[in-house]
Amino acid sequence: MLDTIIKNGRIVDGTGNPWFFGSVGIKEGVITHIGSVDVDSKEIIDAKGQIVAPGFIDGHSHSDLLVLNNPQIDIKLQQGVTTEVVGNCGLAPAPFVNKYGKLLKEYVEPVIGDTQWEWTWETVEEYMSALDRANISENVSTYVAHGAVRIAVMGFENRPATREELDEMKYILEEGMKAGAIGLSIGLLYSPGRYATKEELAELCSILPKYNGILSTHIRGEGNNLTPSIKEVIWIAEKSGISLHISHLKAAGKRNWGGVIEALNIIEEARSRGMDITCDVYPYDAGSTSLTTLLPPWALEGGVPACLGRIRNTSLRNKIKNEISEEQEDWDNLVVSTGWDNVIISSITKNIQFEGMSILEISQLIGENPIDTALDLLLEEDGNISIVYYHMSSNDVEQVIKWDHSLIISDSLGCQTGKPHPRTFGTFPRLFAKYVRQNRTLSLEQAIRKVTSFPVQRFKLGKRGLLVPGYWGDITIFNHETISDCATYEQPVQYPEGISYVFVKGVKTIDHRRNLCTSHGEMIKAKTLLCSCHSLHV
């Protein structure tokens, strides 16, 4: 006898092949039957008129602490997501060492979430073990985050690593890969990742081939420096002989709109040479990050406390203001390319009256220039401010979405206070409502492949992402005619419509918006494929 039969649905199996009518049988968490199922079952779900698909994979999120803060949280489950990949953009809570622990917390918490409890881990493996013990409701996989590794070894120093420091970073990366991380993530737009040279990164990446690991990167510049930034990470991957995944590919700033075409052409040329390169994209024309990201790179040397000290120093504050006011050649000035009217406060602790307002609006309200407004707010809030900023072209977003080698992600932050980016609550329903049903950018089958089997294959997430016998019963059932995102920039904390059921490892977890709190998720550990030609060394 089976545990569950889902009958009469339109099955989209994740391969990209056309849908077909049929049933799905599940027993002990695993799919046993597809198509015709002529056996008894404890439960039968009639999916007539609905799509039966593999559970969606969010291949790039910042829920690192969110899933530990509230293991039963259903922000992604309500969207049909059954697996998240964390540790992105070089930002993660591990490794966490006492010497630089406070600096790490102050830097990453605006992105990956805050905690009211002490972190109990030091290594990446110990963080993964904490997830193992947390009784999570969804599956989670992680990278080793370069920014956290560099902080653990050398803090926020703006200089190349010494040989001893690089060896220590390689040791930490190797330990994380042995523990089951899927690869290395780097955030070259963020400190301290932006302080690393391409040669240093290539040396660090030499660890990855032994574990079949992938390099995922937030490139150094997404605006004026988009083209050289793409070429830089391709050089690193080619030098190291590894697969490359480019995070949230975009052309930031109006003057750069259309630049994704050249970026995609550069990637295609590298693929034609035999390089394994893919990218991801979120289906919105606004991004989200911490306000400190808009500052000049040198201003963040030493971490957030040192940055705030520079803002208090009159001469250094003036230097910051002068640089933010003009285009820069060696770093992308997102303020100039975006404008203060497009930088919106999404989360703030003390001045909550400013949530949802742009820096320009706040400056006009208090009678101060926008740069001083931003800097004063950073001082008042101890640097902990999250923003939403409008800096992309909707046409560029669509170009990347329909590219064969892109997958769809949320890039949602772990900070859920205030007015978080609506992608946190609406990314995956929005894909089907806007880019499948409305714009017809993708077919239903293409869209489902981009959020199921493709990310599973790319990140080596095991037997999920396809509706085939022997795979885990991670399944999402939704109404193609009514699925839609309800989250807006003004009111982002709204669950989507049109998703009927979500199963995690064969267990019904969401039933028409009701969270059943089943805790059947797991920490997915990559299968390390050691090559016989390499011996372990540090």
CSV table of N, CA and C in Angstrom, one decimal, residues 355-446:
chain,number,residue,atom,x,y,z
A,355,GLU,N,10.9,53.4,7.0
A,355,GLU,CA,10.7,52.2,6.2
A,355,GLU,C,9.8,52.5,5.0
A,356,GLY,N,10.2,52.0,3.8
A,356,GLY,CA,9.4,52.2,2.6
A,356,GLY,C,9.7,53.6,1.9
A,357,MET,N,10.5,54.4,2.5
A,357,MET,CA,10.8,55.7,1.9
A,357,MET,C,12.2,55.7,1.2
A,358,SER,N,12.4,56.5,0.2
A,358,SER,CA,13.7,56.6,-0.4
A,358,SER,C,14.6,57.5,0.4
A,359,ILE,N,15.9,57.4,0.2
A,359,ILE,CA,16.8,58.3,0.8
A,359,ILE,C,16.6,59.7,0.4
A,360,LEU,N,16.2,59.9,-0.9
A,360,LEU,CA,15.9,61.3,-1.3
A,360,LEU,C,14.7,61.8,-0.6
A,361,GLU,N,13.6,61.0,-0.4
A,361,GLU,CA,12.4,61.5,0.3
A,361,GLU,C,12.8,61.8,1.8
A,362,ILE,N,13.6,61.0,2.4
A,362,ILE,CA,14.0,61.2,3.8
A,362,ILE,C,14.8,62.5,3.9
A,363,SER,N,15.7,62.7,3.0
A,363,SER,CA,16.5,63.9,3.0
A,363,SER,C,15.7,65.2,2.8
A,364,GLN,N,14.7,65.1,2.0
A,364,GLN,CA,13.8,66.3,1.8
A,364,GLN,C,13.0,66.5,3.0
A,365,LEU,N,12.6,65.5,3.7
A,365,LEU,CA,11.8,65.6,4.9
A,365,LEU,C,12.5,66.2,6.0
A,366,ILE,N,13.8,65.9,6.2
A,366,ILE,CA,14.6,66.4,7.3
A,366,ILE,C,15.4,67.6,6.9
A,367,GLY,N,15.4,68.0,5.6
A,367,GLY,CA,16.2,69.2,5.2
A,367,GLY,C,17.7,69.0,5.1
A,368,GLU,N,18.1,67.8,4.6
A,368,GLU,CA,19.5,67.5,4.6
A,368,GLU,C,19.8,66.9,3.2
A,369,ASN,N,21.1,67.0,2.7
A,369,ASN,CA,21.4,66.4,1.4
A,369,ASN,C,21.3,64.9,1.6
A,370,PRO,N,21.1,64.2,0.4
A,370,PRO,CA,20.9,62.7,0.5
A,370,PRO,C,22.1,61.9,1.0
A,371,ILE,N,23.3,62.4,0.7
A,371,ILE,CA,24.5,61.6,1.1
A,371,ILE,C,24.6,61.7,2.6
A,372,ASP,N,24.5,62.9,3.2
A,372,ASP,CA,24.6,63.1,4.6
A,372,ASP,C,23.4,62.3,5.3
A,373,THR,N,22.3,62.3,4.7
A,373,THR,CA,21.1,61.5,5.3
A,373,THR,C,21.5,60.1,5.4
A,374,ALA,N,22.1,59.5,4.3
A,374,ALA,CA,22.4,58.1,4.3
A,374,ALA,C,23.5,57.8,5.4
A,375,LEU,N,24.5,58.7,5.4
A,375,LEU,CA,25.6,58.5,6.4
A,375,LEU,C,25.2,58.6,7.8
A,376,ASP,N,24.3,59.6,8.1
A,376,ASP,CA,23.8,59.8,9.5
A,376,ASP,C,22.9,58.7,9.9
A,377,LEU,N,22.2,58.1,9.0
A,377,LEU,CA,21.3,57.0,9.3
A,377,LEU,C,22.2,55.8,9.7
A,378,LEU,N,23.3,55.6,8.9
A,378,LEU,CA,24.2,54.5,9.2
A,378,LEU,C,24.8,54.6,10.6
A,379,LEU,N,25.1,55.8,11.0
A,379,LEU,CA,25.6,56.0,12.3
A,379,LEU,C,24.6,55.7,13.4
A,380,GLU,N,23.3,56.2,13.2
A,380,GLU,CA,22.3,56.0,14.2
A,380,GLU,C,21.9,54.6,14.3
A,381,GLU,N,22.0,53.8,13.2
A,381,GLU,CA,21.6,52.4,13.2
A,381,GLU,C,22.7,51.4,13.3
A,382,ASP,N,23.9,51.9,13.7
A,382,ASP,CA,25.1,51.0,13.8
A,382,ASP,C,25.4,50.3,12.5
A,383,GLY,N,25.1,50.9,11.4
A,383,GLY,CA,25.4,50.3,10.1
A,383,GLY,C,24.4,49.2,9.6
A,384,ASN,N,23.4,48.9,10.4
A,384,ASN,CA,22.5,47.8,10.1
A,384,ASN,C,21.2,48.3,9.4
A,385,ILE,N,21.3,48.5,8.1
A,385,ILE,CA,20.1,49.0,7.3
A,385,ILE,C,20.1,48.2,6.0
A,386,SER,N,18.9,47.7,5.7
A,386,SER,CA,18.7,47.0,4.5
A,386,SER,C,18.0,47.9,3.5
A,387,ILE,N,18.3,47.8,2.2
A,387,ILE,CA,17.7,48.6,1.2
A,387,ILE,C,17.1,47.8,0.0
A,388,VAL,N,16.2,48.3,-0.7
A,388,VAL,CA,15.7,47.9,-2.0
A,388,VAL,C,16.1,49.0,-2.9
A,389,TYR,N,16.7,48.7,-4.1
A,389,TYR,CA,17.1,49.7,-5.0
A,389,TYR,C,16.7,49.3,-6.4
A,390,TYR,N,16.1,50.3,-7.1
A,390,TYR,CA,15.7,50.0,-8.5
A,390,TYR,C,16.8,50.4,-9.5
A,391,HIS,N,17.3,49.4,-10.1
A,391,HIS,CA,18.5,49.7,-11.0
A,391,HIS,C,18.6,48.9,-12.2
A,392,MET,N,17.5,48.1,-12.6
A,392,MET,CA,17.6,47.2,-13.7
A,392,MET,C,16.5,47.6,-14.7
A,393,SER,N,16.7,47.1,-15.9
A,393,SER,CA,15.7,47.2,-17.0
A,393,SER,C,14.9,45.9,-17.1
A,394,SER,N,13.6,46.0,-17.1
A,394,SER,CA,12.7,44.8,-17.2
A,394,SER,C,13.0,44.0,-18.5
A,395,ASN,N,13.5,44.7,-19.5
A,395,ASN,CA,13.8,44.0,-20.8
A,395,ASN,C,15.1,43.1,-20.5
A,396,ASP,N,16.1,43.7,-19.8
A,396,ASP,CA,17.3,42.9,-19.5
A,396,ASP,C,16.9,41.7,-18.7
A,397,VAL,N,16.1,41.9,-17.7
A,397,VAL,CA,15.7,40.8,-16.8
A,397,VAL,C,15.1,39.7,-17.7
A,398,GLU,N,14.2,40.0,-18.6
A,398,GLU,CA,13.6,39.0,-19.5
A,398,GLU,C,14.6,38.3,-20.4
A,399,GLN,N,15.6,39.1,-20.9
A,399,GLN,CA,16.6,38.5,-21.7
A,399,GLN,C,17.3,37.4,-21.0
A,400,VAL,N,17.7,37.6,-19.7
A,400,VAL,CA,18.4,36.6,-18.9
A,400,VAL,C,17.5,35.4,-18.6
A,401,ILE,N,16.2,35.7,-18.2
A,401,ILE,CA,15.3,34.7,-17.9
A,401,ILE,C,15.1,33.7,-19.0
A,402,LYS,N,15.1,34.1,-20.3
A,402,LYS,CA,14.8,33.2,-21.4
A,402,LYS,C,16.1,32.6,-21.9
A,403,TRP,N,17.3,33.0,-21.4
A,403,TRP,CA,18.5,32.4,-21.9
A,403,TRP,C,18.6,30.9,-21.4
A,404,ASP,N,19.0,30.0,-22.3
A,404,ASP,CA,18.9,28.6,-22.0
A,404,ASP,C,19.7,28.2,-20.8
A,405,HIS,N,20.7,28.9,-20.4
A,405,HIS,CA,21.6,28.4,-19.4
A,405,HIS,C,21.4,29.2,-18.1
A,406,SER,N,20.3,29.8,-17.9
A,406,SER,CA,20.0,30.6,-16.7
A,406,SER,C,18.9,29.8,-15.9
A,407,LEU,N,19.0,29.9,-14.5
A,407,LEU,CA,18.0,29.3,-13.7
A,407,LEU,C,17.4,30.5,-12.8
A,408,ILE,N,16.3,30.3,-12.2
A,408,ILE,CA,15.5,31.3,-11.5
A,408,ILE,C,15.7,31.2,-10.0
A,409,ILE,N,16.0,32.3,-9.4
A,409,ILE,CA,16.3,32.3,-7.9
A,409,ILE,C,15.6,33.5,-7.3
A,410,SER,N,15.6,33.5,-6.0
A,410,SER,CA,15.0,34.7,-5.3
A,410,SER,C,16.0,35.7,-4.8
A,411,ASP,N,17.2,35.2,-4.4
A,411,ASP,CA,18.2,36.1,-3.8
A,411,ASP,C,17.6,36.8,-2.6
A,412,SER,N,16.7,36.2,-1.9
A,412,SER,CA,16.0,36.8,-0.8
A,412,SER,C,16.9,36.9,0.4
A,413,LEU,N,16.8,38.0,1.2
A,413,LEU,CA,17.6,38.2,2.3
A,413,LEU,C,17.0,37.5,3.5
A,414,GLY,N,17.8,37.2,4.5
A,414,GLY,CA,17.4,36.6,5.7
A,414,GLY,C,16.7,37.6,6.7
A,415,CYS,N,16.9,38.9,6.5
A,415,CYS,CA,16.2,39.9,7.3
A,415,CYS,C,14.8,40.0,6.9
A,416,GLN,N,13.8,39.8,7.8
A,416,GLN,CA,12.4,39.8,7.5
A,416,GLN,C,11.6,40.9,8.1
A,417,THR,N,12.3,41.8,8.8
A,417,THR,CA,11.6,43.0,9.4
A,417,THR,C,11.4,44.1,8.4
A,418,GLY,N,10.4,45.0,8.7
A,418,GLY,CA,10.2,46.1,7.9
A,418,GLY,C,9.4,45.7,6.6
A,419,LYS,N,10.0,46.2,5.5
A,419,LYS,CA,9.4,46.0,4.2
A,419,LYS,C,10.4,45.3,3.3
A,420,PRO,N,10.6,44.0,3.5
A,420,PRO,CA,11.6,43.2,2.6
A,420,PRO,C,11.2,43.2,1.2
A,421,HIS,N,12.2,43.0,0.3
A,421,HIS,CA,11.9,42.9,-1.1
A,421,HIS,C,10.8,41.9,-1.3
A,422,PRO,N,9.9,42.1,-2.2
A,422,PRO,CA,8.8,41.2,-2.5
A,422,PRO,C,9.2,39.8,-3.0
A,423,ARG,N,10.4,39.8,-3.5
A,423,ARG,CA,10.9,38.5,-4.0
A,423,ARG,C,11.0,37.4,-2.9
A,424,THR,N,11.1,37.9,-1.6
A,424,THR,CA,11.1,37.0,-0.5
A,424,THR,C,9.9,36.2,-0.4
A,425,PHE,N,8.7,36.7,-0.8
A,425,PHE,CA,7.4,36.1,-0.6
A,425,PHE,C,6.8,35.7,-2.0
A,426,GLY,N,7.4,36.2,-3.1
A,426,GLY,CA,6.7,36.0,-4.4
A,426,GLY,C,7.4,35.5,-5.6
A,427,THR,N,8.7,35.3,-5.5
A,427,THR,CA,9.5,35.0,-6.7
A,427,THR,C,9.0,33.9,-7.6
A,428,PHE,N,8.7,32.7,-7.0
A,428,PHE,CA,8.3,31.6,-7.9
A,428,PHE,C,6.9,31.7,-8.5
A,429,PRO,N,5.9,32.1,-7.7
A,429,PRO,CA,4.6,32.3,-8.3
A,429,PRO,C,4.7,33.4,-9.4
A,430,ARG,N,5.5,34.4,-9.2
A,430,ARG,CA,5.7,35.5,-10.1
A,430,ARG,C,6.2,35.0,-11.5
A,431,LEU,N,7.2,34.1,-11.4
A,431,LEU,CA,7.7,33.5,-12.6
A,431,LEU,C,6.6,32.9,-13.5
A,432,PHE,N,5.7,32.2,-12.8
A,432,PHE,CA,4.6,31.5,-13.6
A,432,PHE,C,3.5,32.5,-14.0
A,433,ALA,N,3.2,33.4,-13.2
A,433,ALA,CA,2.2,34.4,-13.5
A,433,ALA,C,2.6,35.4,-14.6
A,434,LYS,N,3.8,36.0,-14.4
A,434,LYS,CA,4.2,37.0,-15.3
A,434,LYS,C,5.0,36.5,-16.5
A,435,TYR,N,5.9,35.6,-16.3
A,435,TYR,CA,6.8,35.2,-17.4
A,435,TYR,C,6.4,33.9,-18.2
A,436,VAL,N,5.4,33.2,-17.7
A,436,VAL,CA,4.8,32.1,-18.4
A,436,VAL,C,3.4,32.4,-18.9
A,437,ARG,N,2.5,32.8,-18.0
A,437,ARG,CA,1.1,33.0,-18.4
A,437,ARG,C,0.9,34.3,-19.1
A,438,GLN,N,1.5,35.4,-18.6
A,438,GLN,CA,1.3,36.7,-19.1
A,438,GLN,C,2.2,37.1,-20.3
A,439,ASN,N,3.5,37.1,-20.1
A,439,ASN,CA,4.4,37.5,-21.1
A,439,ASN,C,4.8,36.4,-22.1
A,440,ARG,N,4.5,35.1,-21.7
A,440,ARG,CA,4.9,34.0,-22.6
A,440,ARG,C,6.4,34.0,-22.9
A,441,THR,N,7.2,34.5,-22.0
A,441,THR,CA,8.7,34.4,-22.1
A,441,THR,C,9.2,33.0,-22.2
A,442,LEU,N,8.6,32.2,-21.3
A,442,LEU,CA,8.9,30.8,-21.2
A,442,LEU,C,7.7,29.9,-21.3
A,443,SER,N,7.8,28.7,-21.8
A,443,SER,CA,6.7,27.7,-21.7
A,443,SER,C,6.6,27.2,-20.3
A,444,LEU,N,5.5,26.6,-19.9
A,444,LEU,CA,5.4,26.1,-18.6
A,444,LEU,C,6.5,25.1,-18.3
A,445,GLU,N,6.8,24.2,-19.3
A,445,GLU,CA,7.8,23.2,-19.1
A,445,GLU,C,9.2,23.8,-18.9
A,446,GLN,N,9.5,24.8,-19.7
A,446,GLN,CA,10.8,25.5,-19.6
A,446,GLN,C,11.0,26.1,-18.2
